[in-house]
Amino acid sequence: MTFLYYNKEKECFFHKEASSLLFGKKFLQKAYDSDPFSYSFSVKLYQNRLGPLIGILISPRQLKTNKEVPYEYFLHLHTVLTNRRAFPFFFTAESFKDESISGYILYQEKWKKVKVPLPDVVYNRISSRKYEQKKTVQRLFKTLKKYNIPFFNKAFFSKEDMHDILGSHPFLKRHIPPTLFFTSKREAQHFLKTHKKIYVKPIHGRKGKGIFIVEIKENVYIVEDFIETRTYQTFNEFYEKELAHKHNKVILQKALPSASFQDKRYDLRLLMHRSANKFLISGIGVRQAGTQSLTTHIPKGGRIIPFEDIHQEINIKQVEEIAHYCGEQLIKHHPFVGEFSIDMLKTPDNRYYVLELNAKPMIFDEEHIRTKGAENLHNLFIELSFL
């Protein structure tokens, strides 16, 4: 067992081993037994390297507000990694300097601020597209490349890119719903006339925000969102009120029928993690629509049901095959992705469709999925840092 020490007055780490050891991108000083320290940590030793030292990148808003921070997720991830004697810390782009970072660690159940060397690997958990595009963050990504520090995931997925990537695969193109990236009135009218019932989704939306559904019934256009139902007598009236101002901002997607459990529809959420040149399924969650049937997102009234309740109805071999090819396509056509999630729909006639791929997976409430995901992340951190 190897111990690492931190002196908060001097803002430095040190060790008491015989040989020189590397922690992140910095060789640490060897100290004497009598040297004072503020905190001590048990870490793994890989030849002459301690850790790995894992930087978890978040936004200042995530750092400041427990309401915004998936606090339990961060706490759980930190615990899993430290139990495996890795050294994780949380930081923002603003705290990144040329030679060191001001980060936060959990020590004896309290968050402590420490000054750490440049890490072995960076895991991007920024939850805001707007913050991720800031100059400070983009400058950080350039600095990571400069020092050859591996990092993932660099950015949120583009719905258009993901549709193109999946649609170019001979197997997967049969497992994505008819989709239109809205650019013109004529295209939208034809798409709605063809499919009768469609979802309208923001290109950069998340957690079900901004989604609505429109259906043609008896030549009337019925629009339903989370607040109300609206009707329009003509396409032109519907278009001017609901779509005209959304060119290049939304996608139109056929509303496919969904399998149900206890008379309420559900879909599957798969958590995926990279391992060498393939992806592993860390877990499958099930989300069921609540009183509204628009989405199954928990913030919008959906609920969690155990996978065991519906597993006999699921063709797991088909689900795994779709997940495998999704991962294969990302490896071939996208900059390095360490994790992603899949929103998958099962129809009543047992067909499976990929609704969306997410570069920043939702925080799974199921503890066994969070734990397996954290374990697979740990293995990936080791792979990227030392192998």
Coordinates of N, CA and C in Angstrom, one line a residue, residues 9-244:
E9 N -0.6 24.2 3.7 CA 0.1 25.5 3.8 C 1.0 25.7 2.6
K10 N 1.8 24.6 2.3 CA 2.7 24.7 1.2 C 2.0 24.4 -0.2
E11 N 0.8 23.9 -0.1 CA 0.0 23.5 -1.3 C 0.8 22.5 -2.2
C12 N 1.2 21.5 -1.6 CA 2.0 20.5 -2.3 C 1.7 19.1 -1.8
F13 N 1.8 18.1 -2.8 CA 1.8 16.7 -2.4 C 3.2 16.1 -2.3
F14 N 3.3 15.1 -1.5 CA 4.6 14.4 -1.4 C 4.4 13.0 -1.0
H15 N 5.5 12.2 -1.0 CA 5.4 10.8 -0.6 C 6.6 10.4 0.2
K16 N 6.7 9.2 0.7 CA 7.8 8.8 1.6 C 8.4 7.5 1.1
E17 N 8.2 7.2 -0.2 CA 8.8 6.0 -0.8 C 10.3 6.2 -1.2
A18 N 11.0 5.1 -1.5 CA 12.4 5.3 -1.7 C 12.7 5.9 -3.1
S19 N 11.9 5.6 -4.1 CA 12.2 6.1 -5.4 C 11.4 7.3 -5.8
S20 N 11.8 8.0 -6.9 CA 11.0 9.1 -7.4 C 9.8 8.6 -8.0
L21 N 8.6 9.3 -7.7 CA 7.3 8.9 -8.2 C 6.6 10.0 -9.0
L22 N 5.9 9.6 -10.0 CA 5.2 10.5 -10.9 C 3.7 10.6 -10.4
F23 N 3.2 11.8 -10.2 CA 1.7 11.9 -9.8 C 1.1 12.9 -10.9
G24 N 0.3 12.4 -11.7 CA -0.2 13.2 -12.9 C 1.0 13.4 -13.8
K25 N 1.3 14.7 -14.1 CA 2.4 15.1 -15.0 C 3.6 15.6 -14.2
K26 N 3.6 15.4 -12.9 CA 4.7 16.0 -12.1 C 5.3 14.9 -11.2
F27 N 6.7 15.0 -11.1 CA 7.4 14.1 -10.2 C 7.3 14.8 -8.8
L28 N 7.0 14.0 -7.8 CA 6.8 14.5 -6.4 C 8.0 14.4 -5.6
Q29 N 8.1 15.3 -4.7 CA 9.2 15.3 -3.7 C 9.1 14.2 -2.7
K30 N 10.2 13.6 -2.4 CA 10.2 12.6 -1.3 C 10.4 13.4 0.0
A31 N 9.6 13.1 1.0 CA 9.6 13.8 2.3 C 10.1 12.9 3.4
Y32 N 10.5 13.4 4.5 CA 10.9 12.7 5.7 C 9.7 12.4 6.5
D33 N 9.9 11.3 7.4 CA 8.8 10.9 8.2 C 8.3 12.0 9.1
S34 N 9.2 12.9 9.5 CA 8.8 14.0 10.4 C 8.1 15.2 9.7
D35 N 8.1 15.2 8.4 CA 7.4 16.3 7.7 C 5.9 16.4 8.0
P36 N 5.4 17.5 8.3 CA 4.0 17.6 8.6 C 3.1 17.5 7.3
F37 N 1.9 17.0 7.5 CA 1.0 16.9 6.4 C -0.5 17.2 6.9
S38 N -1.3 17.6 6.0 CA -2.7 17.9 6.4 C -3.6 16.8 6.1
Y39 N -3.4 16.1 4.9 CA -4.3 15.0 4.5 C -3.4 13.9 4.0
S40 N -3.8 12.6 4.2 CA -3.1 11.5 3.7 C -4.1 10.6 2.9
F41 N -3.6 9.9 1.8 CA -4.4 9.2 0.9 C -3.7 7.8 0.6
S42 N -4.5 6.8 0.5 CA -4.0 5.5 0.0 C -4.2 5.5 -1.5
V43 N -3.1 5.3 -2.3 CA -3.3 5.3 -3.8 C -2.5 4.1 -4.3
K44 N -2.9 3.7 -5.5 CA -2.2 2.6 -6.2 C -0.9 3.1 -6.8
L45 N 0.1 2.2 -6.9 CA 1.4 2.5 -7.5 C 1.5 1.6 -8.8
Y46 N 1.6 2.2 -9.9 CA 1.9 1.5 -11.2 C 3.3 1.8 -11.6
Q47 N 4.2 0.8 -11.4 CA 5.6 1.1 -11.6 C 6.0 2.3 -10.8
N48 N 6.3 3.4 -11.5 CA 6.7 4.6 -10.8 C 5.6 5.7 -10.8
R49 N 4.4 5.3 -11.1 CA 3.3 6.3 -11.2 C 2.2 6.0 -10.2
L50 N 1.8 7.1 -9.6 CA 0.7 7.0 -8.6 C -0.6 7.4 -9.2
G51 N -1.7 6.8 -8.7 CA -3.0 7.2 -9.1 C -3.8 6.1 -9.8
P52 N -4.4 6.5 -11.0 CA -4.2 7.7 -11.8 C -4.9 8.9 -11.1
L53 N -4.3 10.1 -11.5 CA -4.9 11.4 -11.1 C -5.9 11.8 -12.2
I54 N -7.2 11.8 -11.7 CA -8.3 12.0 -12.6 C -9.0 13.3 -12.4
G55 N -9.0 14.2 -13.4 CA -9.7 15.5 -13.3 C -11.1 15.4 -13.9
I56 N -12.1 15.7 -13.1 CA -13.5 15.7 -13.5 C -13.9 17.1 -13.7
L57 N -14.1 17.5 -15.0 CA -14.4 18.9 -15.4 C -15.9 19.2 -15.2
I58 N -16.2 20.2 -14.5 CA -17.6 20.7 -14.3 C -17.6 22.2 -14.5
S59 N -18.8 22.7 -14.4 CA -19.0 24.2 -14.6 C -19.0 24.8 -13.2
P60 N -18.8 26.1 -13.1 CA -18.9 26.8 -11.8 C -20.3 26.7 -11.2
R61 N -21.3 26.7 -12.0 CA -22.6 26.5 -11.5 C -22.8 25.2 -10.8
Q62 N -22.3 24.1 -11.4 CA -22.3 22.8 -10.8 C -21.6 22.8 -9.5
L63 N -20.5 23.6 -9.4 CA -19.7 23.6 -8.2 C -20.4 24.3 -7.1
K64 N -21.2 25.3 -7.4 CA -21.7 26.2 -6.4 C -23.1 25.7 -5.8
T65 N -23.9 25.2 -6.7 CA -25.3 24.9 -6.2 C -25.6 23.4 -6.2
N66 N -25.9 22.9 -5.0 CA -26.3 21.5 -4.9 C -27.6 21.2 -5.7
K67 N -28.4 22.2 -5.9 CA -29.6 22.0 -6.7 C -29.3 21.6 -8.1
E68 N -28.2 22.3 -8.6 CA -27.8 22.0 -10.0 C -26.9 20.8 -10.1
V69 N -26.1 20.6 -9.1 CA -25.1 19.6 -9.1 C -25.8 18.2 -8.8
P70 N -25.5 17.2 -9.6 CA -26.0 15.9 -9.3 C -25.1 15.4 -8.1
Y71 N -25.3 16.0 -7.0 CA -24.3 15.8 -5.8 C -24.1 14.3 -5.5
E72 N -25.2 13.6 -5.5 CA -25.1 12.1 -5.1 C -24.3 11.4 -6.1
Y73 N -24.4 11.8 -7.4 CA -23.7 11.1 -8.5 C -22.2 11.4 -8.3
F74 N -21.8 12.7 -8.0 CA -20.4 13.0 -7.8 C -19.8 12.3 -6.6
L75 N -20.6 12.3 -5.5 CA -20.2 11.6 -4.3 C -20.0 10.1 -4.6
H76 N -20.9 9.5 -5.3 CA -20.8 8.1 -5.6 C -19.6 7.8 -6.4
L77 N -19.4 8.6 -7.5 CA -18.3 8.4 -8.4 C -17.0 8.5 -7.6
H78 N -16.9 9.6 -6.8 CA -15.7 9.8 -6.0 C -15.4 8.6 -5.1
T79 N -16.4 8.1 -4.5 CA -16.3 7.0 -3.6 C -15.8 5.7 -4.3
V80 N -16.4 5.4 -5.4 CA -16.0 4.2 -6.2 C -14.6 4.3 -6.6
L81 N -14.2 5.5 -7.1 CA -12.8 5.7 -7.6 C -11.8 5.6 -6.5
T82 N -12.1 6.3 -5.4 CA -11.1 6.2 -4.3 C -11.0 4.9 -3.6
N83 N -12.1 4.1 -3.6 CA -12.1 2.7 -3.1 C -11.2 1.9 -3.9
R84 N -11.0 2.2 -5.2 CA -10.0 1.5 -6.0 C -8.7 2.2 -6.0
R85 N -8.5 3.1 -5.1 CA -7.2 3.8 -4.8 C -6.7 4.7 -6.0
A86 N -7.7 5.2 -6.8 CA -7.4 6.2 -7.8 C -7.5 7.6 -7.0
F87 N -7.2 8.7 -7.7 CA -7.3 10.0 -7.1 C -8.1 10.9 -8.0
P88 N -9.4 11.0 -7.7 CA -10.2 11.9 -8.5 C -10.3 13.3 -7.9
F89 N -10.5 14.3 -8.7 CA -10.8 15.7 -8.1 C -11.7 16.4 -9.1
F90 N -12.4 17.4 -8.6 CA -13.3 18.2 -9.5 C -12.8 19.5 -9.7
F91 N -12.9 20.1 -10.9 CA -12.4 21.4 -11.2 C -13.1 22.1 -12.3
T92 N -12.9 23.4 -12.5 CA -13.5 24.1 -13.6 C -12.4 24.6 -14.5
A93 N -12.8 25.0 -15.7 CA -11.8 25.6 -16.6 C -11.1 26.8 -16.1
E94 N -11.8 27.6 -15.3 CA -11.2 28.8 -14.8 C -10.1 28.5 -13.7
S95 N -10.1 27.3 -13.2 CA -9.1 27.0 -12.1 C -7.9 26.3 -12.7
F96 N -7.8 26.2 -14.0 CA -6.8 25.5 -14.7 C -5.6 26.4 -15.0
K97 N -4.5 26.1 -14.5 CA -3.3 26.9 -14.8 C -2.3 26.1 -15.6
D98 N -1.2 26.7 -16.0 CA -0.2 26.0 -16.9 C 0.4 24.8 -16.2
E99 N 0.7 24.9 -14.9 CA 1.4 23.8 -14.2 C 0.6 23.1 -13.1
S100 N -0.6 23.7 -12.8 CA -1.4 23.1 -11.7 C -2.8 23.5 -11.8
I101 N -3.7 22.9 -11.0 CA -5.1 23.2 -11.0 C -5.6 23.3 -9.5
S102 N -6.5 24.2 -9.3 CA -7.2 24.2 -8.0 C -8.4 23.4 -8.1
G103 N -8.4 22.3 -7.4 CA -9.6 21.4 -7.5 C -10.1 21.0 -6.1
Y104 N -11.2 20.2 -6.1 CA -11.9 19.8 -4.9 C -11.8 18.3 -4.8
I105 N -11.6 17.8 -3.6 CA -11.6 16.4 -3.3 C -12.5 16.2 -2.1
L106 N -12.9 14.9 -1.9 CA -13.7 14.6 -0.7 C -12.8 13.9 0.3
Y107 N -12.6 14.5 1.4 CA -11.7 13.9 2.5 C -12.5 13.9 3.8
Q108 N -12.6 12.7 4.3 CA -13.3 12.5 5.6 C -14.7 13.1 5.5
E109 N -15.4 12.9 4.4 CA -16.8 13.3 4.2 C -16.9 14.8 4.1
K110 N -15.8 15.5 3.8 CA -15.9 17.0 3.6 C -15.2 17.3 2.3
W111 N -15.7 18.3 1.6 CA -15.0 18.8 0.4 C -13.9 19.7 0.7
K112 N -12.7 19.4 0.2 CA -11.5 20.2 0.5 C -10.9 20.7 -0.8
K113 N -10.4 21.9 -0.7 CA -9.7 22.5 -1.9 C -8.3 22.2 -1.9
V114 N -7.7 21.7 -3.0 CA -6.3 21.4 -3.0 C -5.7 21.8 -4.3
K115 N -4.4 22.0 -4.4 CA -3.7 22.3 -5.6 C -3.1 21.1 -6.1
V116 N -3.5 20.7 -7.3 CA -3.0 19.4 -7.9 C -2.2 19.6 -9.2
P117 N -1.3 18.7 -9.5 CA -0.6 18.8 -10.8 C -1.5 18.5 -11.9
L118 N -1.0 18.7 -13.2 CA -1.8 18.4 -14.3 C -2.1 16.9 -14.3
P119 N -3.4 16.5 -14.6 CA -3.8 15.1 -14.4 C -3.4 14.2 -15.5
D120 N -3.6 12.9 -15.2 CA -3.4 11.8 -16.2 C -4.5 11.8 -17.3
V121 N -5.7 12.1 -16.9 CA -6.8 12.1 -17.7 C -7.9 13.0 -17.2
V122 N -8.7 13.6 -18.2 CA -9.8 14.5 -17.8 C -11.1 13.9 -18.3
Y123 N -12.1 13.9 -17.4 CA -13.5 13.4 -17.7 C -14.4 14.6 -17.7
N124 N -15.0 14.9 -18.9 CA -15.8 16.1 -19.0 C -17.2 15.8 -18.6
R125 N -17.7 16.4 -17.5 CA -19.1 16.3 -17.1 C -19.8 17.7 -17.0
I126 N -19.3 18.6 -17.9 CA -20.0 19.9 -18.0 C -21.4 19.7 -18.5
S127 N -22.4 20.3 -17.8 CA -23.8 20.0 -18.1 C -24.4 21.1 -19.0
S128 N -23.7 22.1 -19.3 CA -24.2 23.3 -20.0 C -23.5 23.4 -21.4
R129 N -24.3 23.4 -22.5 CA -23.7 23.6 -23.8 C -23.1 25.0 -23.9
K130 N -23.8 26.0 -23.3 CA -23.3 27.4 -23.4 C -22.0 27.5 -22.7
Y131 N -21.8 27.0 -21.5 CA -20.6 27.1 -20.8 C -19.5 26.3 -21.5
E132 N -19.8 25.2 -22.1 CA -18.8 24.4 -22.8 C -18.2 25.1 -24.0
Q133 N -19.0 26.1 -24.6 CA -18.5 26.8 -25.7 C -17.7 28.1 -25.3
K134 N -17.6 28.3 -24.0 CA -16.8 29.5 -23.6 C -15.4 29.4 -24.0
K135 N -14.7 30.6 -24.2 CA -13.3 30.6 -24.6 C -12.4 29.9 -23.5
T136 N -12.8 30.0 -22.2 CA -11.9 29.4 -21.2 C -11.9 27.9 -21.3
V137 N -13.1 27.3 -21.7 CA -13.2 25.9 -21.8 C -12.5 25.4 -23.1
Q138 N -12.7 26.1 -24.2 CA -12.0 25.7 -25.4 C -10.5 25.9 -25.3
R139 N -10.1 26.9 -24.6 CA -8.6 27.1 -24.3 C -8.1 25.9 -23.5
L140 N -8.9 25.5 -22.5 CA -8.5 24.3 -21.7 C -8.3 23.1 -22.6
F141 N -9.2 22.8 -23.5 CA -9.1 21.7 -24.4 C -7.9 21.7 -25.2
K142 N -7.5 22.9 -25.7 CA -6.2 23.1 -26.4 C -5.0 22.8 -25.6
T143 N -5.1 23.2 -24.3 CA -4.0 23.0 -23.4 C -3.8 21.5 -23.1
L144 N -4.9 20.8 -22.9 CA -4.9 19.3 -22.7 C -4.2 18.6 -23.9
K145 N -4.6 19.1 -25.1 CA -3.9 18.5 -26.3 C -2.4 18.8 -26.3
K146 N -2.1 20.0 -25.9 CA -0.7 20.4 -25.9 C 0.2 19.5 -25.0
Y147 N -0.4 19.1 -23.8 CA 0.3 18.3 -22.9 C 0.0 16.8 -23.0
N148 N -0.7 16.4 -24.1 CA -1.0 15.0 -24.4 C -1.8 14.4 -23.3
I149 N -2.7 15.2 -22.7 CA -3.6 14.6 -21.6 C -4.9 14.2 -22.3
P150 N -5.2 12.9 -22.2 CA -6.4 12.4 -22.9 C -7.6 12.9 -22.1
F151 N -8.7 13.2 -22.9 CA -9.9 13.7 -22.2 C -11.1 13.3 -23.0
F152 N -12.3 13.1 -22.3 CA -13.5 12.8 -23.0 C -14.6 13.3 -22.0
N153 N -15.8 13.5 -22.4 CA -16.2 13.6 -23.8 C -16.1 15.1 -24.2
K154 N -15.6 15.4 -25.3 CA -15.3 16.8 -25.7 C -16.5 17.7 -25.8
A155 N -17.6 17.2 -26.3 CA -18.7 18.0 -26.5 C -20.0 17.2 -26.6
F156 N -21.1 17.9 -26.5 CA -22.4 17.3 -26.7 C -22.5 16.8 -28.1
F157 N -23.3 15.7 -28.3 CA -23.5 15.3 -29.7 C -24.5 16.2 -30.4
S158 N -24.3 16.3 -31.7 CA -25.2 17.0 -32.6 C -26.3 16.0 -33.0
K159 N -27.6 16.3 -32.9 CA -28.6 15.3 -33.3 C -28.5 15.0 -34.8
E160 N -28.1 16.0 -35.6 CA -27.9 15.8 -37.0 C -26.8 14.9 -37.3
D161 N -25.6 15.1 -36.6 CA -24.5 14.2 -36.9 C -24.8 12.8 -36.5
M162 N -25.5 12.6 -35.3 CA -25.8 11.2 -34.9 C -26.8 10.6 -35.9
H163 N -27.7 11.3 -36.4 CA -28.6 10.7 -37.4 C -27.9 10.3 -38.6
D164 N -26.9 11.1 -39.1 CA -26.2 10.8 -40.2 C -25.3 9.5 -40.0
I165 N -24.7 9.5 -38.8 CA -23.8 8.4 -38.5 C -24.6 7.1 -38.4
L166 N -25.7 7.1 -37.7 CA -26.5 5.9 -37.6 C -27.1 5.5 -39.0
G167 N -27.6 6.5 -39.7 CA -28.3 6.3 -41.0 C -27.4 5.7 -42.0
S168 N -26.1 5.9 -41.9 CA -25.1 5.4 -42.9 C -24.8 3.9 -42.7
H169 N -25.3 3.3 -41.6 CA -25.0 1.9 -41.3 C -26.1 1.1 -41.8
P170 N -25.8 0.0 -42.6 CA -26.9 -0.8 -43.2 C -27.9 -1.5 -42.2
F171 N -27.4 -1.8 -41.0 CA -28.2 -2.4 -40.0 C -29.0 -1.3 -39.2
L172 N -28.2 -0.3 -38.8 CA -28.8 0.7 -37.9 C -29.9 1.6 -38.6
K173 N -29.7 1.8 -39.9 CA -30.7 2.7 -40.6 C -32.1 2.1 -40.5
R174 N -32.2 0.8 -40.2 CA -33.6 0.2 -40.1 C -34.1 0.4 -38.7
H175 N -33.3 1.0 -37.8 CA -33.6 1.1 -36.4 C -33.6 2.6 -35.9
I176 N -33.8 3.5 -36.8 CA -34.0 4.9 -36.5 C -35.3 5.4 -37.0
P177 N -36.1 6.2 -36.3 CA -37.4 6.7 -36.8 C -37.2 7.6 -38.0
P178 N -38.2 7.7 -38.9 CA -38.2 8.8 -39.9 C -38.0 10.1 -39.3
T179 N -37.0 10.9 -39.7 CA -36.6 12.1 -39.1 C -36.3 13.2 -40.2
L180 N -36.7 14.4 -39.9 CA -36.5 15.5 -40.8 C -35.9 16.7 -40.0
F181 N -34.7 17.2 -40.5 CA -34.1 18.4 -39.9 C -34.8 19.6 -40.6
F182 N -35.6 20.3 -39.8 CA -36.5 21.3 -40.3 C -35.8 22.5 -40.9
T183 N -36.0 22.7 -42.2 CA -35.4 23.9 -42.9 C -36.4 24.6 -43.7
S184 N -37.6 24.0 -44.1 CA -38.5 24.7 -45.0 C -39.9 24.3 -44.7
K185 N -40.8 25.2 -45.0 CA -42.3 25.0 -44.8 C -42.8 23.8 -45.6
R186 N -42.4 23.7 -46.9 CA -42.8 22.7 -47.7 C -42.4 21.3 -47.2
E187 N -41.2 21.2 -46.8 CA -40.7 19.9 -46.3 C -41.5 19.5 -45.0
A188 N -41.7 20.4 -44.1 CA -42.5 20.2 -42.9 C -43.9 19.7 -43.2
Q189 N -44.5 20.4 -44.1 CA -45.9 20.0 -44.5 C -46.0 18.6 -45.1
H190 N -45.0 18.3 -45.9 CA -45.0 16.9 -46.5 C -44.7 15.9 -45.5
F191 N -43.8 16.2 -44.6 CA -43.5 15.2 -43.5 C -44.7 14.9 -42.6
L192 N -45.3 16.0 -42.2 CA -46.5 15.8 -41.3 C -47.7 15.1 -42.1
K193 N -47.9 15.4 -43.3 CA -48.9 14.8 -44.1 C -48.6 13.3 -44.3
T194 N -47.4 13.0 -44.4 CA -47.0 11.6 -44.6 C -47.2 10.7 -43.3
H195 N -46.7 11.3 -42.2 CA -46.7 10.5 -40.9 C -47.8 10.8 -40.0
K196 N -48.6 11.8 -40.2 CA -49.8 12.1 -39.4 C -49.6 12.6 -38.0
K197 N -48.6 11.9 -37.3 CA -48.3 12.3 -35.9 C -46.8 12.3 -35.7
I198 N -46.3 13.5 -35.3 CA -44.9 13.7 -35.2 C -44.5 14.4 -33.9
Y199 N -43.2 14.2 -33.5 CA -42.6 14.9 -32.4 C -41.9 16.1 -33.0
V200 N -41.9 17.2 -32.3 CA -41.0 18.4 -32.7 C -40.1 18.5 -31.5
K201 N -38.8 18.4 -31.8 CA -37.8 18.4 -30.7 C -36.7 19.4 -31.0
P202 N -36.3 20.2 -30.0 CA -35.2 21.2 -30.1 C -33.9 20.4 -30.4
I203 N -33.1 20.9 -31.4 CA -31.9 20.3 -31.7 C -30.9 20.2 -30.5
H204 N -30.9 21.2 -29.7 CA -30.1 21.2 -28.5 C -30.8 21.0 -27.2
G205 N -32.0 20.4 -27.3 CA -32.8 20.2 -26.1 C -32.2 19.0 -25.2
R206 N -32.7 19.0 -24.0 CA -32.3 17.9 -23.1 C -33.4 17.8 -22.0
K207 N -33.5 16.6 -21.5 CA -34.5 16.3 -20.4 C -35.9 16.6 -20.8
G208 N -36.2 16.5 -22.1 CA -37.6 16.7 -22.6 C -38.0 18.1 -22.7
K209 N -37.1 19.1 -22.5 CA -37.5 20.5 -22.6 C -37.8 20.9 -24.0
G210 N -38.9 21.6 -24.2 CA -39.2 22.2 -25.5 C -39.9 21.2 -26.5
I211 N -40.1 20.0 -26.1 CA -40.7 19.0 -27.0 C -42.2 19.2 -27.0
F212 N -42.8 19.1 -28.2 CA -44.2 18.9 -28.4 C -44.6 18.0 -29.5
I213 N -45.8 17.6 -29.5 CA -46.3 16.6 -30.5 C -47.4 17.2 -31.3
V214 N -47.5 16.9 -32.6 CA -48.6 17.4 -33.4 C -49.2 16.3 -34.2
E215 N -50.5 16.2 -34.2 CA -51.2 15.1 -34.9 C -52.3 15.7 -35.8
I216 N -52.5 15.1 -36.9 CA -53.6 15.5 -37.8 C -54.8 14.5 -37.5
K217 N -55.9 15.1 -37.1 CA -57.1 14.3 -36.9 C -58.3 15.0 -37.5
E218 N -58.9 14.3 -38.5 CA -60.0 14.9 -39.2 C -59.7 16.3 -39.7
N219 N -58.5 16.4 -40.3 CA -58.1 17.7 -40.9 C -57.8 18.8 -39.9
V220 N -57.8 18.5 -38.6 CA -57.5 19.5 -37.6 C -56.1 19.1 -37.1
Y221 N -55.3 20.2 -36.8 CA -53.9 20.0 -36.3 C -53.9 20.2 -34.8
I222 N -53.6 19.1 -34.1 CA -53.7 19.1 -32.6 C -52.3 19.1 -32.1
V223 N -51.9 20.1 -31.3 CA -50.6 20.3 -30.7 C -50.7 20.1 -29.2
E224 N -49.8 19.2 -28.7 CA -49.8 18.9 -27.2 C -48.4 19.1 -26.7
D225 N -48.3 19.9 -25.6 CA -47.0 20.0 -24.9 C -47.3 19.7 -23.5
F226 N -46.3 20.1 -22.6 CA -46.5 19.7 -21.2 C -47.5 20.6 -20.4
I227 N -47.9 21.6 -21.1 CA -48.8 22.6 -20.4 C -50.2 22.5 -20.9
E228 N -50.4 22.4 -22.2 CA -51.8 22.5 -22.8 C -51.9 21.8 -24.1
T229 N -53.1 21.8 -24.6 CA -53.4 21.3 -26.0 C -53.9 22.4 -26.8
R230 N -53.4 22.6 -28.0 CA -53.9 23.7 -28.9 C -54.3 23.1 -30.2
T231 N -55.3 23.7 -30.9 CA -55.8 23.2 -32.1 C -55.8 24.3 -33.2
Y232 N -55.5 23.8 -34.4 CA -55.4 24.7 -35.6 C -56.2 24.1 -36.7
Q233 N -56.9 24.9 -37.5 CA -57.8 24.5 -38.5 C -57.1 24.2 -39.8
T234 N -55.9 24.9 -40.0 CA -55.1 24.7 -41.3 C -53.7 24.6 -40.9
F235 N -53.0 24.0 -41.9 CA -51.5 23.8 -41.7 C -50.8 25.2 -41.6
N236 N -51.3 26.2 -42.5 CA -50.7 27.5 -42.4 C -50.8 28.1 -41.0
E237 N -52.0 28.0 -40.4 CA -52.2 28.6 -39.1 C -51.2 27.9 -38.1
F238 N -51.2 26.5 -38.2 CA -50.3 25.8 -37.3 C -48.8 26.2 -37.5
Y239 N -48.4 26.3 -38.8 CA -47.0 26.6 -39.1 C -46.6 28.0 -38.5
E240 N -47.5 29.0 -38.8 CA -47.1 30.3 -38.3 C -47.0 30.4 -36.8
K241 N -47.8 29.7 -36.1 CA -47.8 29.8 -34.6 C -46.7 28.9 -34.0
E242 N -46.5 27.8 -34.6 CA -45.6 26.8 -33.9 C -44.3 26.5 -34.5
L243 N -44.1 26.7 -35.9 CA -42.9 26.3 -36.5 C -42.1 27.5 -37.2
A244 N -42.8 28.5 -37.7 CA -42.1 29.5 -38.5 C -40.9 30.1 -37.9

